[in-house]
Amino acid sequence: MQQIPADLKYTKDHEWVRDEGDGVVTIGITHYAQEALGDIVYVELPAPGNSVEAHGECCVVESVKAVSDVYSPVSGEIIETNHNLDSSPDLVNETPYTDGWMMKIKLSDVSELDGLLDAEGYMIFLTP
């Protein structure tokens, strides 16, 4: 079974959320998601300053297998994106929970974090 970091929150759409503790979260896709997509060749990130709604499309990931939307787990303002993905989208495959992060969002409603899965809940969700 894959490693699922205990310090993150998860969605059933296979995004992860790291609470930075200052009203900002970092977002990416899970190991499960990147493995299902295959080799990622392009990531279309949103522009900083854009607002996103929880469960709304926020970026696009293109792999050798498919083009997939990534959904924001939370609502807020995008304050930073991972520009390293412009030249190295494979970071999402290699290190999805660290160097492969996608964006940072300033939360508009911190309580939305309460609706996300913890590591144990995500593991149970993945178990057939």
PDB file of C-alpha atoms in Angstrom:
ATOM      1  CA  MET A   1       0.000   0.000   0.000  1.00  0.00           C
ATOM      2  CA  GLN A   2       1.204   3.477  -0.814  1.00  0.00           C
ATOM      3  CA  GLN A   3       2.401   5.932   1.787  1.00  0.00           C
ATOM      4  CA  ILE A   4      -0.294   8.443   2.828  1.00  0.00           C
ATOM      5  CA  PRO A   5       1.179  11.318   4.852  1.00  0.00           C
ATOM      6  CA  ALA A   6      -0.630  11.648   8.182  1.00  0.00           C
ATOM      7  CA  ASP A   7      -0.214  15.441   8.399  1.00  0.00           C
ATOM      8  CA  LEU A   8      -2.343  16.166   5.321  1.00  0.00           C
ATOM      9  CA  LYS A   9      -6.075  16.314   4.569  1.00  0.00           C
ATOM     10  CA  TYR A  10      -7.563  14.647   1.477  1.00  0.00           C
ATOM     11  CA  THR A  11     -10.514  14.760  -0.894  1.00  0.00           C
ATOM     12  CA  LYS A  12     -12.351  11.934  -2.623  1.00  0.00           C
ATOM     13  CA  ASP A  13     -11.151  13.539  -5.880  1.00  0.00           C
ATOM     14  CA  HIS A  14      -7.562  12.694  -4.776  1.00  0.00           C
ATOM     15  CA  GLU A  15      -6.284  16.157  -3.891  1.00  0.00           C
ATOM     16  CA  TRP A  16      -4.273  16.751  -0.742  1.00  0.00           C
ATOM     17  CA  VAL A  17      -4.209  19.833   1.497  1.00  0.00           C
ATOM     18  CA  ARG A  18      -1.444  20.927   3.858  1.00  0.00           C
ATOM     19  CA  ASP A  19      -2.597  23.479   6.434  1.00  0.00           C
ATOM     20  CA  GLU A  20       0.278  25.935   6.812  1.00  0.00           C
ATOM     21  CA  GLY A  21      -1.330  27.248  10.016  1.00  0.00           C
ATOM     22  CA  ASP A  22      -1.662  30.871   8.954  1.00  0.00           C
ATOM     23  CA  GLY A  23      -4.892  30.735   6.955  1.00  0.00           C
ATOM     24  CA  VAL A  24      -2.954  29.419   3.949  1.00  0.00           C
ATOM     25  CA  VAL A  25      -3.034  25.886   2.548  1.00  0.00           C
ATOM     26  CA  THR A  26      -0.862  24.144  -0.005  1.00  0.00           C
ATOM     27  CA  ILE A  27      -2.658  21.933  -2.560  1.00  0.00           C
ATOM     28  CA  GLY A  28      -1.524  19.055  -4.750  1.00  0.00           C
ATOM     29  CA  ILE A  29      -2.687  15.707  -6.080  1.00  0.00           C
ATOM     30  CA  THR A  30      -2.130  12.452  -4.262  1.00  0.00           C
ATOM     31  CA  HIS A  31       0.213   9.607  -5.086  1.00  0.00           C
ATOM     32  CA  TYR A  32      -2.859   7.590  -6.091  1.00  0.00           C
ATOM     33  CA  ALA A  33      -3.942  10.296  -8.570  1.00  0.00           C
ATOM     34  CA  GLN A  34      -0.542  10.739 -10.185  1.00  0.00           C
ATOM     35  CA  GLU A  35      -0.127   6.969 -10.479  1.00  0.00           C
ATOM     36  CA  ALA A  36      -3.532   6.642 -12.163  1.00  0.00           C
ATOM     37  CA  LEU A  37      -2.696   9.448 -14.598  1.00  0.00           C
ATOM     38  CA  GLY A  38       0.684   8.072 -15.612  1.00  0.00           C
ATOM     39  CA  ASP A  39       3.564  10.265 -16.747  1.00  0.00           C
ATOM     40  CA  ILE A  40       2.540  13.899 -16.346  1.00  0.00           C
ATOM     41  CA  VAL A  41       3.735  16.063 -19.226  1.00  0.00           C
ATOM     42  CA  TYR A  42       2.036  19.418 -18.519  1.00  0.00           C
ATOM     43  CA  VAL A  43       0.349  21.248 -15.647  1.00  0.00           C
ATOM     44  CA  GLU A  44      -1.788  24.324 -16.365  1.00  0.00           C
ATOM     45  CA  LEU A  45      -1.802  26.348 -13.158  1.00  0.00           C
ATOM     46  CA  PRO A  46      -4.144  29.240 -12.343  1.00  0.00           C
ATOM     47  CA  ALA A  47      -2.851  32.774 -11.963  1.00  0.00           C
ATOM     48  CA  PRO A  48      -2.162  34.138  -8.482  1.00  0.00           C
ATOM     49  CA  GLY A  49      -4.917  36.540  -7.469  1.00  0.00           C
ATOM     50  CA  ASN A  50      -7.665  34.334  -8.911  1.00  0.00           C
ATOM     51  CA  SER A  51     -10.402  33.158  -6.579  1.00  0.00           C
ATOM     52  CA  VAL A  52     -11.443  29.530  -6.373  1.00  0.00           C
ATOM     53  CA  GLU A  53     -14.495  27.855  -4.894  1.00  0.00           C
ATOM     54  CA  ALA A  54     -14.439  24.557  -3.035  1.00  0.00           C
ATOM     55  CA  HIS A  55     -15.056  21.701  -5.509  1.00  0.00           C
ATOM     56  CA  GLY A  56     -14.512  24.028  -8.487  1.00  0.00           C
ATOM     57  CA  GLU A  57     -11.974  23.387 -11.228  1.00  0.00           C
ATOM     58  CA  CYS A  58      -8.692  25.123 -10.453  1.00  0.00           C
ATOM     59  CA  CYS A  59      -6.094  23.646 -12.813  1.00  0.00           C
ATOM     60  CA  VAL A  60      -5.496  21.019 -15.473  1.00  0.00           C
ATOM     61  CA  VAL A  61      -3.035  18.122 -15.506  1.00  0.00           C
ATOM     62  CA  GLU A  62      -2.090  16.501 -18.801  1.00  0.00           C
ATOM     63  CA  SER A  63      -0.485  13.080 -18.845  1.00  0.00           C
ATOM     64  CA  VAL A  64       0.385  10.565 -21.524  1.00  0.00           C
ATOM     65  CA  LYS A  65      -2.959   8.873 -20.728  1.00  0.00           C
ATOM     66  CA  ALA A  66      -5.433  11.722 -20.209  1.00  0.00           C
ATOM     67  CA  VAL A  67      -6.192  15.363 -19.495  1.00  0.00           C
ATOM     68  CA  SER A  68      -7.734  15.792 -16.043  1.00  0.00           C
ATOM     69  CA  ASP A  69      -9.153  18.669 -14.062  1.00  0.00           C
ATOM     70  CA  VAL A  70      -7.951  19.307 -10.534  1.00  0.00           C
ATOM     71  CA  TYR A  71     -10.620  20.555  -8.143  1.00  0.00           C
ATOM     72  CA  SER A  72      -9.953  22.966  -5.320  1.00  0.00           C
ATOM     73  CA  PRO A  73     -10.693  21.359  -1.966  1.00  0.00           C
ATOM     74  CA  VAL A  74     -11.313  24.802  -0.421  1.00  0.00           C
ATOM     75  CA  SER A  75     -12.457  28.322  -1.276  1.00  0.00           C
ATOM     76  CA  GLY A  76     -10.129  31.285  -1.304  1.00  0.00           C
ATOM     77  CA  GLU A  77      -7.564  33.279  -3.246  1.00  0.00           C
ATOM     78  CA  ILE A  78      -4.624  31.715  -5.028  1.00  0.00           C
ATOM     79  CA  ILE A  79      -1.544  33.441  -3.636  1.00  0.00           C
ATOM     80  CA  GLU A  80       1.211  31.326  -5.195  1.00  0.00           C
ATOM     81  CA  THR A  81       1.731  28.591  -7.776  1.00  0.00           C
ATOM     82  CA  ASN A  82       4.603  26.150  -8.206  1.00  0.00           C
ATOM     83  CA  HIS A  83       6.496  27.547 -11.197  1.00  0.00           C
ATOM     84  CA  ASN A  84       8.870  24.568 -11.109  1.00  0.00           C
ATOM     85  CA  LEU A  85       6.060  22.561 -12.710  1.00  0.00           C
ATOM     86  CA  ASP A  86       6.331  24.713 -15.862  1.00  0.00           C
ATOM     87  CA  SER A  87       9.641  23.096 -16.786  1.00  0.00           C
ATOM     88  CA  SER A  88       9.376  19.913 -14.685  1.00  0.00           C
ATOM     89  CA  PRO A  89       5.779  18.660 -14.549  1.00  0.00           C
ATOM     90  CA  ASP A  90       7.197  15.233 -13.695  1.00  0.00           C
ATOM     91  CA  LEU A  91       7.752  16.513 -10.138  1.00  0.00           C
ATOM     92  CA  VAL A  92       4.086  15.661  -9.576  1.00  0.00           C
ATOM     93  CA  ASN A  93       4.913  12.008 -10.357  1.00  0.00           C
ATOM     94  CA  GLU A  94       8.216  11.908  -8.510  1.00  0.00           C
ATOM     95  CA  THR A  95       7.312  13.757  -5.295  1.00  0.00           C
ATOM     96  CA  PRO A  96       3.582  14.543  -5.246  1.00  0.00           C
ATOM     97  CA  TYR A  97       3.525  15.530  -1.554  1.00  0.00           C
ATOM     98  CA  THR A  98       6.595  17.781  -1.556  1.00  0.00           C
ATOM     99  CA  ASP A  99       8.177  19.283  -4.687  1.00  0.00           C
ATOM    100  CA  GLY A 100       5.096  18.414  -6.772  1.00  0.00           C
ATOM    101  CA  TRP A 101       2.734  20.797  -4.946  1.00  0.00           C
ATOM    102  CA  MET A 102       0.568  22.941  -7.240  1.00  0.00           C
ATOM    103  CA  MET A 103      -0.723  26.046  -5.475  1.00  0.00           C
ATOM    104  CA  LYS A 104      -1.154  27.915  -2.220  1.00  0.00           C
ATOM    105  CA  ILE A 105      -4.549  29.308  -1.310  1.00  0.00           C
ATOM    106  CA  LYS A 106      -5.480  31.916   1.292  1.00  0.00           C
ATOM    107  CA  LEU A 107      -8.606  30.413   2.818  1.00  0.00           C
ATOM    108  CA  SER A 108     -11.862  32.349   2.795  1.00  0.00           C
ATOM    109  CA  ASP A 109     -13.451  29.857   5.215  1.00  0.00           C
ATOM    110  CA  VAL A 110     -11.126  27.887   7.500  1.00  0.00           C
ATOM    111  CA  SER A 111     -13.999  25.599   8.543  1.00  0.00           C
ATOM    112  CA  GLU A 112     -13.934  23.981   5.071  1.00  0.00           C
ATOM    113  CA  LEU A 113     -10.883  22.034   6.277  1.00  0.00           C
ATOM    114  CA  ASP A 114     -13.148  20.175   8.707  1.00  0.00           C
ATOM    115  CA  GLY A 115     -14.987  18.554   5.791  1.00  0.00           C
ATOM    116  CA  LEU A 116     -11.865  16.916   4.361  1.00  0.00           C
ATOM    117  CA  LEU A 117     -10.657  13.383   5.024  1.00  0.00           C
ATOM    118  CA  ASP A 118      -7.749  12.668   7.351  1.00  0.00           C
ATOM    119  CA  ALA A 119      -5.099  10.126   6.283  1.00  0.00           C
ATOM    120  CA  GLU A 120      -6.980   7.209   7.852  1.00  0.00           C
ATOM    121  CA  GLY A 121     -10.247   8.229   6.197  1.00  0.00           C
ATOM    122  CA  TYR A 122      -8.519   8.573   2.827  1.00  0.00           C
ATOM    123  CA  MET A 123      -6.892   5.152   3.205  1.00  0.00           C
ATOM    124  CA  ILE A 124     -10.299   3.626   3.976  1.00  0.00           C
ATOM    125  CA  PHE A 125     -11.743   5.415   0.918  1.00  0.00           C
ATOM    126  CA  LEU A 126      -9.018   3.875  -1.279  1.00  0.00           C
ATOM    127  CA  THR A 127      -9.506   0.373   0.098  1.00  0.00           C
ATOM    128  CA  PRO A 128     -11.729  -1.678  -2.234  1.00  0.00           C
TER     129      PRO A 128
END
